[in-house]
PDB file of C-alpha atoms in Angstrom:
ATOM      1  CA  GLN M  23     182.190 126.108 145.511  1.00 41.00           C
ATOM      2  CA  THR M  24     184.985 127.139 147.891  1.00 40.00           C
ATOM      3  CA  SER M  25     183.887 130.779 147.812  1.00 45.00           C
ATOM      4  CA  GLU M  26     180.279 129.750 148.492  1.00 44.00           C
ATOM      5  CA  THR M  27     181.361 127.603 151.447  1.00 45.00           C
ATOM      6  CA  GLY M  28     183.536 130.409 152.776  1.00 50.00           C
ATOM      7  CA  GLY M  29     180.656 132.848 152.438  1.00 51.00           C
ATOM      8  CA  TYR M  30     178.364 130.513 154.350  1.00 46.00           C
ATOM      9  CA  ASP M  31     180.937 130.065 157.156  1.00 53.00           C
ATOM     10  CA  LYS M  32     181.382 133.830 157.395  1.00 57.00           C
ATOM     11  CA  ARG M  33     177.624 134.410 157.614  1.00 54.00           C
ATOM     12  CA  ARG M  34     177.368 131.655 160.240  1.00 52.00           C
ATOM     13  CA  GLN M  35     180.138 133.202 162.383  1.00 56.00           C
ATOM     14  CA  THR M  36     178.458 136.605 162.118  1.00 56.00           C
ATOM     15  CA  MET M  37     175.144 135.058 163.144  1.00 54.00           C
ATOM     16  CA  LEU M  38     176.698 133.337 166.188  1.00 54.00           C
ATOM     17  CA  LYS M  39     178.371 136.572 167.280  1.00 60.00           C
ATOM     18  CA  SER M  40     175.025 138.332 166.933  1.00 61.00           C
ATOM     19  CA  PHE M  41     173.439 135.594 168.997  1.00 66.00           C
ATOM     20  CA  GLU M  42     175.860 136.061 171.862  1.00 71.00           C
ATOM     21  CA  HIS M  43     174.918 139.723 171.885  1.00 73.00           C
ATOM     22  CA  TYR M  44     171.293 138.805 172.739  1.00 78.00           C
ATOM     23  CA  VAL M  45     171.819 136.055 175.352  1.00 79.00           C
ATOM     24  CA  ALA M  46     171.783 138.325 178.411  1.00 78.00           C
ATOM     25  CA  ARG M  47     168.816 140.319 177.096  1.00 80.00           C
ATOM     26  CA  ILE M  48     166.808 137.117 176.551  1.00 84.00           C
ATOM     27  CA  GLN M  49     167.588 135.703 179.982  1.00 79.00           C
ATOM     28  CA  ASN M  50     166.707 139.042 181.614  1.00 83.00           C
ATOM     29  CA  PRO M  51     164.181 140.583 179.234  1.00 84.00           C
ATOM     30  CA  PRO M  52     163.142 144.219 179.621  1.00 83.00           C
ATOM     31  CA  ALA M  53     159.872 144.882 181.413  1.00 86.00           C
ATOM     32  CA  ASP M  54     158.956 147.704 179.046  1.00 88.00           C
ATOM     33  CA  GLY M  55     156.829 146.531 176.127  1.00 85.00           C
ATOM     34  CA  CYS M  56     158.458 148.850 173.591  1.00 89.00           C
ATOM     35  CA  LYS M  57     161.900 147.568 174.533  1.00 89.00           C
ATOM     36  CA  LYS M  58     160.650 143.980 174.180  1.00 90.00           C
ATOM     37  CA  ASP M  59     159.358 144.823 170.714  1.00 90.00           C
ATOM     38  CA  ALA M  60     162.745 146.281 169.810  1.00 91.00           C
ATOM     39  CA  LEU M  61     164.515 143.134 171.020  1.00 89.00           C
ATOM     40  CA  ILE M  62     162.139 140.916 169.017  1.00 91.00           C
ATOM     41  CA  ARG M  63     162.682 143.024 165.881  1.00 91.00           C
ATOM     42  CA  GLU M  64     166.460 142.926 166.291  1.00 88.00           C
ATOM     43  CA  ILE M  65     166.575 139.151 166.727  1.00 87.00           C
ATOM     44  CA  TYR M  66     164.257 138.633 163.762  1.00 89.00           C
ATOM     45  CA  ALA M  67     166.222 141.052 161.555  1.00 87.00           C
ATOM     46  CA  ALA M  68     169.464 139.252 162.484  1.00 81.00           C
ATOM     47  CA  GLY M  69     168.047 136.083 160.912  1.00 82.00           C
ATOM     48  CA  LEU M  70     168.144 134.089 164.144  1.00 81.00           C
ATOM     49  CA  CYS M  71     164.555 132.879 163.626  1.00 84.00           C
ATOM     50  CA  ARG M  72     165.429 131.376 160.227  1.00 82.00           C
ATOM     51  CA  GLU M  73     168.276 129.034 161.180  1.00 79.00           C
ATOM     52  CA  THR M  74     167.662 125.677 162.876  1.00 79.00           C
ATOM     53  CA  GLN M  75     170.758 125.957 165.075  1.00 78.00           C
ATOM     54  CA  SER M  76     169.950 129.431 166.361  1.00 81.00           C
ATOM     55  CA  LEU M  77     166.253 128.527 166.834  1.00 84.00           C
ATOM     56  CA  GLY M  78     167.315 125.626 169.029  1.00 83.00           C
ATOM     57  CA  ARG M  79     169.475 127.933 171.144  1.00 84.00           C
ATOM     58  CA  LEU M  80     166.708 130.515 171.404  1.00 85.00           C
ATOM     59  CA  GLU M  81     164.309 127.845 172.577  1.00 85.00           C
ATOM     60  CA  TYR M  82     166.870 126.543 175.096  1.00 84.00           C
ATOM     61  CA  LEU M  83     167.287 130.049 176.557  1.00 84.00           C
ATOM     62  CA  GLY M  84     163.534 130.368 177.067  1.00 86.00           C
ATOM     63  CA  TYR M  85     163.004 132.986 174.357  1.00 89.00           C
ATOM     64  CA  LEU M  86     159.498 131.683 173.670  1.00 90.00           C
ATOM     65  CA  ASP M  87     158.315 131.811 177.274  1.00 89.00           C
ATOM     66  CA  LYS M  88     160.303 134.750 178.665  1.00 89.00           C
ATOM     67  CA  VAL M  89     159.980 137.142 175.740  1.00 90.00           C
ATOM     68  CA  LEU M  90     157.686 136.091 172.898  1.00 92.00           C
ATOM     69  CA  TRP M  91     154.699 134.565 174.689  1.00 91.00           C
ATOM     70  CA  THR M  92     154.861 137.140 177.466  1.00 90.00           C
ATOM     71  CA  ARG M  93     154.668 139.924 174.895  1.00 91.00           C
ATOM     72  CA  LEU M  94     151.893 138.061 173.072  1.00 91.00           C
ATOM     73  CA  ALA M  95     149.853 137.947 176.296  1.00 89.00           C
ATOM     74  CA  GLU M  96     150.437 141.668 176.812  1.00 88.00           C
ATOM     75  CA  MET M  97     149.319 142.452 173.241  1.00 88.00           C
ATOM     76  CA  CYS M  98     146.223 140.240 173.303  1.00 84.00           C
ATOM     77  CA  GLY M  99     143.354 141.998 171.554  1.00 79.00           C
ATOM     78  CA  ALA M 100     145.702 144.412 169.771  1.00 82.00           C
ATOM     79  CA  THR M 101     147.467 144.124 166.419  1.00 88.00           C
ATOM     80  CA  LEU M 102     150.527 141.872 166.599  1.00 91.00           C
ATOM     81  CA  SER M 103     153.663 142.841 164.726  1.00 92.00           C
ATOM     82  CA  ARG M 104     154.838 140.667 161.852  1.00 93.00           C
ATOM     83  CA  GLU M 105     158.130 139.997 163.665  1.00 94.00           C
ATOM     84  CA  LEU M 106     156.396 138.818 166.839  1.00 94.00           C
ATOM     85  CA  THR M 107     153.987 136.571 164.953  1.00 95.00           C
ATOM     86  CA  LEU M 108     156.573 134.931 162.699  1.00 95.00           C
ATOM     87  CA  SER M 109     159.094 134.580 165.540  1.00 94.00           C
ATOM     88  CA  ILE M 110     156.595 132.657 167.674  1.00 94.00           C
ATOM     89  CA  ILE M 111     155.632 130.463 164.723  1.00 95.00           C
ATOM     90  CA  ALA M 112     159.292 129.721 163.949  1.00 94.00           C
ATOM     91  CA  VAL M 113     160.110 128.720 167.536  1.00 93.00           C
ATOM     92  CA  LEU M 114     156.947 126.602 167.873  1.00 93.00           C
ATOM     93  CA  ASN M 115     157.758 124.778 164.630  1.00 93.00           C
ATOM     94  CA  GLU M 116     161.311 124.139 165.838  1.00 91.00           C
ATOM     95  CA  THR M 117     159.943 122.863 169.161  1.00 90.00           C
ATOM     96  CA  ALA M 118     157.679 120.491 167.225  1.00 90.00           C
ATOM     97  CA  ARG M 119     160.629 119.279 165.145  1.00 87.00           C
ATOM     98  CA  CYS M 120     162.394 118.376 168.396  1.00 86.00           C
ATOM     99  CA  GLY M 121     159.301 116.541 169.694  1.00 86.00           C
ATOM    100  CA  ARG M 122     158.567 118.881 172.604  1.00 87.00           C
ATOM    101  CA  LEU M 123     155.650 120.935 171.284  1.00 86.00           C
ATOM    102  CA  SER M 124     152.867 119.187 173.230  1.00 85.00           C
ATOM    103  CA  ASP M 125     154.583 119.752 176.573  1.00 87.00           C
ATOM    104  CA  VAL M 126     155.559 123.328 175.743  1.00 86.00           C
ATOM    105  CA  LEU M 127     152.053 124.229 174.538  1.00 84.00           C
ATOM    106  CA  ALA M 128     150.422 122.632 177.568  1.00 84.00           C
ATOM    107  CA  GLN M 129     152.609 124.752 179.851  1.00 85.00           C
ATOM    108  CA  LEU M 130     152.046 127.979 177.903  1.00 85.00           C
ATOM    109  CA  LEU M 131     148.294 127.470 177.616  1.00 82.00           C
ATOM    110  CA  GLN M 132     147.959 126.782 181.321  1.00 80.00           C
ATOM    111  CA  SER M 133     150.129 129.666 182.521  1.00 77.00           C
ATOM    112  CA  HIS M 134     148.687 132.344 180.208  1.00 71.00           C
ATOM    113  CA  GLU M 135     145.008 131.354 179.942  1.00 72.00           C
ATOM    114  CA  PRO M 136     142.812 134.439 180.633  1.00 67.00           C
ATOM    115  CA  LYS M 137     140.588 134.337 183.708  1.00 67.00           C
ATOM    116  CA  ASP M 138     137.659 135.696 181.714  1.00 65.00           C
ATOM    117  CA  ARG M 139     136.556 132.881 179.409  1.00 66.00           C
ATOM    118  CA  LYS M 140     135.052 135.421 176.999  1.00 69.00           C
ATOM    119  CA  ALA M 141     138.390 137.184 176.560  1.00 70.00           C
ATOM    120  CA  GLU M 142     140.655 136.165 173.699  1.00 80.00           C
ATOM    121  CA  SER M 143     143.492 133.897 174.810  1.00 85.00           C
ATOM    122  CA  PRO M 144     147.104 134.512 173.715  1.00 89.00           C
ATOM    123  CA  PHE M 145     146.930 131.373 171.595  1.00 91.00           C
ATOM    124  CA  GLY M 146     143.678 132.567 170.008  1.00 90.00           C
ATOM    125  CA  CYS M 147     145.299 135.907 169.232  1.00 92.00           C
ATOM    126  CA  LEU M 148     148.300 134.184 167.628  1.00 93.00           C
ATOM    127  CA  PHE M 149     146.091 131.783 165.670  1.00 94.00           C
ATOM    128  CA  ARG M 150     143.907 134.585 164.322  1.00 93.00           C
ATOM    129  CA  THR M 151     146.899 136.737 163.352  1.00 94.00           C
ATOM    130  CA  ALA M 152     148.658 133.818 161.642  1.00 95.00           C
ATOM    131  CA  CYS M 153     145.545 132.960 159.620  1.00 95.00           C
ATOM    132  CA  LEU M 154     145.006 136.568 158.571  1.00 94.00           C
ATOM    133  CA  ALA M 155     148.670 136.790 157.536  1.00 94.00           C
ATOM    134  CA  ALA M 156     148.215 133.695 155.354  1.00 95.00           C
ATOM    135  CA  MET M 157     145.149 135.343 153.777  1.00 94.00           C
ATOM    136  CA  ASP M 158     147.211 138.388 152.760  1.00 92.00           C
ATOM    137  CA  ARG M 159     147.863 138.188 149.020  1.00 90.00           C
ATOM    138  CA  ASP M 160     151.303 139.676 149.619  1.00 91.00           C
ATOM    139  CA  CYS M 161     152.262 136.923 152.076  1.00 93.00           C
ATOM    140  CA  ALA M 162     155.676 135.534 151.123  1.00 93.00           C
ATOM    141  CA  LEU M 163     155.779 131.831 150.256  1.00 94.00           C
ATOM    142  CA  ARG M 164     158.338 131.230 152.998  1.00 93.00           C
ATOM    143  CA  ASP M 165     156.012 132.765 155.600  1.00 95.00           C
ATOM    144  CA  LEU M 166     153.002 130.879 154.216  1.00 96.00           C
ATOM    145  CA  GLU M 167     154.892 127.597 154.510  1.00 96.00           C
ATOM    146  CA  SER M 168     155.724 128.328 158.165  1.00 96.00           C
ATOM    147  CA  ILE M 169     152.082 129.140 158.933  1.00 96.00           C
ATOM    148  CA  LEU M 170     150.859 125.963 157.222  1.00 97.00           C
ATOM    149  CA  GLN M 171     153.413 123.962 159.177  1.00 96.00           C
ATOM    150  CA  LEU M 172     152.094 125.481 162.407  1.00 96.00           C
ATOM    151  CA  LEU M 173     148.523 124.572 161.421  1.00 96.00           C
ATOM    152  CA  VAL M 174     149.604 120.957 160.887  1.00 96.00           C
ATOM    153  CA  HIS M 175     150.938 120.893 164.450  1.00 95.00           C
ATOM    154  CA  VAL M 176     147.871 122.662 165.848  1.00 94.00           C
ATOM    155  CA  TYR M 177     145.308 120.284 164.334  1.00 95.00           C
ATOM    156  CA  ALA M 178     147.302 117.324 165.606  1.00 93.00           C
ATOM    157  CA  ARG M 179     146.739 118.608 169.176  1.00 91.00           C
ATOM    158  CA  LEU M 180     142.994 119.154 169.422  1.00 91.00           C
ATOM    159  CA  GLU M 181     142.986 117.415 172.800  1.00 89.00           C
ATOM    160  CA  HIS M 182     143.919 120.782 174.335  1.00 87.00           C
ATOM    161  CA  THR M 183     140.680 122.694 174.996  1.00 86.00           C
ATOM    162  CA  PRO M 184     142.062 126.204 174.234  1.00 85.00           C
ATOM    163  CA  ILE M 185     143.385 124.909 170.905  1.00 90.00           C
ATOM    164  CA  ARG M 186     140.239 122.991 170.013  1.00 91.00           C
ATOM    165  CA  ARG M 187     137.999 125.947 170.878  1.00 89.00           C
ATOM    166  CA  VAL M 188     139.826 128.170 168.385  1.00 90.00           C
ATOM    167  CA  ALA M 189     140.892 125.742 165.656  1.00 93.00           C
ATOM    168  CA  LEU M 190     137.513 124.103 165.031  1.00 93.00           C
ATOM    169  CA  ARG M 191     135.995 127.447 164.081  1.00 91.00           C
ATOM    170  CA  LEU M 192     137.854 127.218 160.762  1.00 93.00           C
ATOM    171  CA  THR M 193     136.095 123.963 159.868  1.00 93.00           C
ATOM    172  CA  SER M 194     132.555 124.778 161.052  1.00 91.00           C
ATOM    173  CA  LEU M 195     129.249 124.858 159.167  1.00 91.00           C
ATOM    174  CA  ALA M 196     130.008 128.478 158.206  1.00 90.00           C
ATOM    175  CA  LEU M 197     132.281 127.069 155.462  1.00 92.00           C
ATOM    176  CA  TRP M 198     129.162 126.174 153.485  1.00 90.00           C
ATOM    177  CA  GLU M 199     128.691 129.850 152.679  1.00 90.00           C
ATOM    178  CA  HIS M 200     131.086 129.074 149.839  1.00 92.00           C
ATOM    179  CA  LEU M 201     129.004 126.199 148.440  1.00 90.00           C
ATOM    180  CA  PRO M 202     126.500 126.722 145.622  1.00 91.00           C
ATOM    181  CA  GLU M 203     122.985 127.020 147.016  1.00 92.00           C
ATOM    182  CA  LEU M 204     121.785 123.927 145.138  1.00 92.00           C
ATOM    183  CA  ARG M 205     124.538 121.810 146.686  1.00 92.00           C
ATOM    184  CA  ARG M 206     123.864 123.228 150.134  1.00 91.00           C
ATOM    185  CA  ASN M 207     120.125 122.563 149.888  1.00 91.00           C
ATOM    186  CA  HIS M 208     120.833 119.014 148.757  1.00 92.00           C
ATOM    187  CA  GLU M 209     122.849 118.459 151.928  1.00 90.00           C
ATOM    188  CA  PHE M 210     120.050 119.932 154.036  1.00 90.00           C
ATOM    189  CA  ARG M 211     117.581 117.472 152.503  1.00 91.00           C
ATOM    190  CA  GLU M 212     119.941 114.631 153.351  1.00 91.00           C
ATOM    191  CA  PHE M 213     120.567 115.974 156.874  1.00 91.00           C
ATOM    192  CA  PRO M 214     117.536 118.106 157.902  1.00 90.00           C
ATOM    193  CA  GLN M 215     118.942 118.817 161.373  1.00 91.00           C
ATOM    194  CA  LEU M 216     121.669 120.931 159.780  1.00 90.00           C
ATOM    195  CA  ARG M 217     119.170 123.412 158.329  1.00 90.00           C
ATOM    196  CA  GLN M 218     118.302 124.722 161.791  1.00 90.00           C
ATOM    197  CA  HIS M 219     121.993 125.224 162.595  1.00 89.00           C
ATOM    198  CA  TRP M 220     122.423 127.001 159.277  1.00 88.00           C
ATOM    199  CA  GLN M 221     119.522 129.376 159.950  1.00 88.00           C
ATOM    200  CA  HIS M 222     120.980 130.140 163.374  1.00 87.00           C
ATOM    201  CA  HIS M 223     124.335 130.882 161.745  1.00 85.00           C
ATOM    202  CA  ILE M 224     122.754 133.262 159.209  1.00 84.00           C
ATOM    203  CA  ALA M 225     120.839 135.072 161.967  1.00 83.00           C
ATOM    204  CA  LYS M 226     124.064 135.608 163.943  1.00 80.00           C
ATOM    205  CA  LYS M 227     125.876 136.766 160.825  1.00 76.00           C
ATOM    206  CA  MET M 228     123.271 139.467 160.148  1.00 70.00           C
ATOM    207  CA  LYS M 229     123.804 140.957 163.616  1.00 69.00           C
ATOM    208  CA  ARG M 230     127.578 141.337 163.444  1.00 70.00           C
ATOM    209  CA  ALA M 231     130.470 141.499 161.016  1.00 60.00           C
ATOM    210  CA  PRO M 232     131.312 138.091 159.531  1.00 62.00           C
ATOM    211  CA  PRO M 233     134.373 136.488 161.127  1.00 74.00           C
ATOM    212  CA  PHE M 234     137.355 135.465 159.035  1.00 82.00           C
ATOM    213  CA  GLU M 235     136.995 131.802 160.015  1.00 86.00           C
ATOM    214  CA  ALA M 236     134.390 131.035 157.345  1.00 88.00           C
ATOM    215  CA  ASN M 237     136.704 132.358 154.626  1.00 92.00           C
ATOM    216  CA  PHE M 238     140.078 130.989 155.651  1.00 95.00           C
ATOM    217  CA  PHE M 239     140.100 127.560 153.995  1.00 95.00           C
ATOM    218  CA  PRO M 240     138.322 128.682 150.788  1.00 94.00           C
ATOM    219  CA  PHE M 241     140.902 131.490 150.513  1.00 95.00           C
ATOM    220  CA  LEU M 242     143.738 129.060 151.249  1.00 96.00           C
ATOM    221  CA  ILE M 243     142.482 126.677 148.571  1.00 96.00           C
ATOM    222  CA  ASP M 244     142.447 129.558 146.061  1.00 95.00           C
ATOM    223  CA  THR M 245     145.983 130.538 147.097  1.00 95.00           C
ATOM    224  CA  ILE M 246     147.307 127.005 146.659  1.00 95.00           C
ATOM    225  CA  THR M 247     145.520 126.771 143.312  1.00 94.00           C
ATOM    226  CA  ARG M 248     147.366 129.894 142.119  1.00 93.00           C
ATOM    227  CA  ILE M 249     150.677 128.468 143.367  1.00 93.00           C
ATOM    228  CA  VAL M 250     150.011 125.144 141.628  1.00 92.00           C
ATOM    229  CA  GLU M 251     149.162 126.800 138.319  1.00 89.00           C
ATOM    230  CA  ALA M 252     151.876 129.495 138.428  1.00 85.00           C
ATOM    231  CA  GLN M 253     155.007 129.240 136.311  1.00 77.00           C
ATOM    232  CA  THR M 254     158.169 129.798 138.371  1.00 71.00           C
ATOM    233  CA  ASN M 255     161.554 130.152 136.723  1.00 67.00           C
ATOM    234  CA  GLU M 256     163.656 130.849 139.821  1.00 74.00           C
ATOM    235  CA  ALA M 257     164.915 127.820 141.758  1.00 69.00           C
ATOM    236  CA  SER M 258     164.219 129.382 145.143  1.00 70.00           C
ATOM    237  CA  GLY M 259     160.670 130.306 144.139  1.00 80.00           C
ATOM    238  CA  GLU M 260     160.012 126.778 142.896  1.00 86.00           C
ATOM    239  CA  GLU M 261     161.371 125.311 146.143  1.00 90.00           C
ATOM    240  CA  TRP M 262     159.034 127.378 148.313  1.00 91.00           C
ATOM    241  CA  SER M 263     156.106 126.691 145.981  1.00 92.00           C
ATOM    242  CA  LEU M 264     156.666 122.960 146.384  1.00 94.00           C
ATOM    243  CA  ARG M 265     157.010 123.303 150.144  1.00 94.00           C
ATOM    244  CA  CYS M 266     153.733 125.230 150.387  1.00 95.00           C
ATOM    245  CA  ILE M 267     151.907 122.620 148.311  1.00 95.00           C
ATOM    246  CA  ALA M 268     153.406 119.832 150.418  1.00 96.00           C
ATOM    247  CA  ARG M 269     152.369 121.461 153.700  1.00 96.00           C
ATOM    248  CA  PHE M 270     148.875 122.116 152.321  1.00 97.00           C
ATOM    249  CA  LEU M 271     148.454 118.461 151.328  1.00 97.00           C
ATOM    250  CA  GLU M 272     149.740 117.307 154.699  1.00 97.00           C
ATOM    251  CA  LEU M 273     147.365 119.644 156.542  1.00 97.00           C
ATOM    252  CA  CYS M 274     144.297 118.750 154.474  1.00 96.00           C
ATOM    253  CA  THR M 275     144.967 115.019 154.753  1.00 97.00           C
ATOM    254  CA  ASP M 276     145.092 115.310 158.541  1.00 96.00           C
ATOM    255  CA  LEU M 277     141.887 117.370 158.587  1.00 96.00           C
ATOM    256  CA  LEU M 278     140.009 114.898 156.392  1.00 96.00           C
ATOM    257  CA  LEU M 279     141.030 111.971 158.604  1.00 95.00           C
ATOM    258  CA  GLN M 280     139.505 113.557 161.708  1.00 92.00           C
ATOM    259  CA  LEU M 281     135.701 113.537 162.005  1.00 89.00           C
ATOM    260  CA  PRO M 282     135.388 116.952 163.755  1.00 89.00           C
ATOM    261  CA  THR M 283     137.277 118.695 160.955  1.00 93.00           C
ATOM    262  CA  ARG M 284     136.150 116.611 157.955  1.00 93.00           C
ATOM    263  CA  ARG M 285     132.375 117.088 158.124  1.00 91.00           C
ATOM    264  CA  PHE M 286     132.019 120.523 156.487  1.00 93.00           C
ATOM    265  CA  LEU M 287     135.453 121.018 154.936  1.00 95.00           C
ATOM    266  CA  HIS M 288     135.252 117.951 152.688  1.00 95.00           C
ATOM    267  CA  LEU M 289     132.415 119.333 150.558  1.00 94.00           C
ATOM    268  CA  VAL M 290     134.216 122.657 150.102  1.00 95.00           C
ATOM    269  CA  MET M 291     137.315 120.822 148.873  1.00 95.00           C
ATOM    270  CA  VAL M 292     135.268 118.678 146.511  1.00 94.00           C
ATOM    271  CA  ASP M 293     133.492 121.731 145.106  1.00 94.00           C
ATOM    272  CA  ALA M 294     136.813 123.565 144.590  1.00 94.00           C
ATOM    273  CA  ARG M 295     138.243 120.526 142.736  1.00 95.00           C
ATOM    274  CA  ILE M 296     141.579 121.095 144.418  1.00 95.00           C
ATOM    275  CA  LEU M 297     142.513 117.409 144.147  1.00 95.00           C
ATOM    276  CA  GLU M 298     142.015 117.451 140.384  1.00 95.00           C
ATOM    277  CA  ARG M 299     143.894 120.734 139.968  1.00 94.00           C
ATOM    278  CA  ILE M 300     146.965 119.464 141.815  1.00 94.00           C
ATOM    279  CA  THR M 301     146.795 116.063 140.107  1.00 94.00           C
ATOM    280  CA  MET M 302     146.821 117.657 136.636  1.00 93.00           C
ATOM    281  CA  SER M 303     149.687 120.031 137.441  1.00 91.00           C
ATOM    282  CA  LYS M 304     153.288 119.379 136.457  1.00 90.00           C
ATOM    283  CA  ARG M 305     154.263 119.327 140.142  1.00 90.00           C
ATOM    284  CA  ALA M 306     152.099 116.266 140.887  1.00 92.00           C
ATOM    285  CA  SER M 307     154.913 113.878 139.937  1.00 92.00           C
ATOM    286  CA  HIS M 308     157.564 115.602 142.056  1.00 91.00           C
ATOM    287  CA  LYS M 309     159.166 113.177 144.516  1.00 93.00           C
ATOM    288  CA  HIS M 310     158.081 115.230 147.543  1.00 92.00           C
ATOM    289  CA  ILE M 311     154.541 115.864 146.283  1.00 94.00           C
ATOM    290  CA  ALA M 312     153.529 112.480 144.814  1.00 94.00           C
ATOM    291  CA  PRO M 313     153.291 110.487 148.103  1.00 95.00           C
ATOM    292  CA  LEU M 314     151.473 113.329 149.857  1.00 95.00           C
ATOM    293  CA  LEU M 315     149.066 113.628 146.941  1.00 95.00           C
ATOM    294  CA  THR M 316     148.349 109.903 147.125  1.00 96.00           C
ATOM    295  CA  ALA M 317     147.545 110.186 150.837  1.00 95.00           C
ATOM    296  CA  PHE M 318     145.327 113.215 150.167  1.00 96.00           C
ATOM    297  CA  ARG M 319     143.474 111.355 147.416  1.00 96.00           C
ATOM    298  CA  ARG M 320     142.755 108.442 149.768  1.00 96.00           C
ATOM    299  CA  ALA M 321     141.564 110.823 152.492  1.00 95.00           C
ATOM    300  CA  MET M 322     139.193 112.530 150.023  1.00 92.00           C
TER     301      MET M 322
END
């Protein structure tokens, strides 16, 4: 135990020394994009985006606004690096933990909103990249948990127009592509006005490549199902599995309790039987999962 504590203290001292090395570069970031990318990679590789204490200091120094979001705005429409994406997510989640996310997002959205409404906003670029990262089968559980945590914060702030415009696409009528045709037609008989919207959606889909939005939640449900049913022997793997399941339940409960996000997503969840799969798993009785599962069941 003493050696473990000593090892932790040594790693912490090394991390703090590394942090001091970056302070001046954060406060006066390079104008060159390649140099910004190098700084972001260095800070991420040093582990400063994984520790609560260092995340708080990064946020205090303006790392999100001066470096990360500025680079995000510059890269809008291009492929974002993994380090940039996960660094922004980590700082936003830490900001939410401290209760300042709404104010920070409002400021960022206002200062970096594109003049052309048809152009992709920095937030839209981040949101799309984060969702696609979560849909990667090689996505690490730790990264998936961070992305799910961000989604929880995002869907709790739909009052912001730039957020609502992007986030509601994941819970639109397009989700019903994943329903059996018989079930879909039954819904159209119950709600005939939806059939016209569906036909319009199919016509648009035939003219261009299908967007990822229609596939995100069905893919996420499949991913969580695999995590729920997987056998994990390592303690660290089990911890991150539980955290991913917990964040998924928290996110889905929030979505089902809001009318704009419940309408089309609910049927997809019912058809996937995700509630039953989690309920029958050995993790359902875990102290961190049980209360969230109860809330999810009530929301369903």
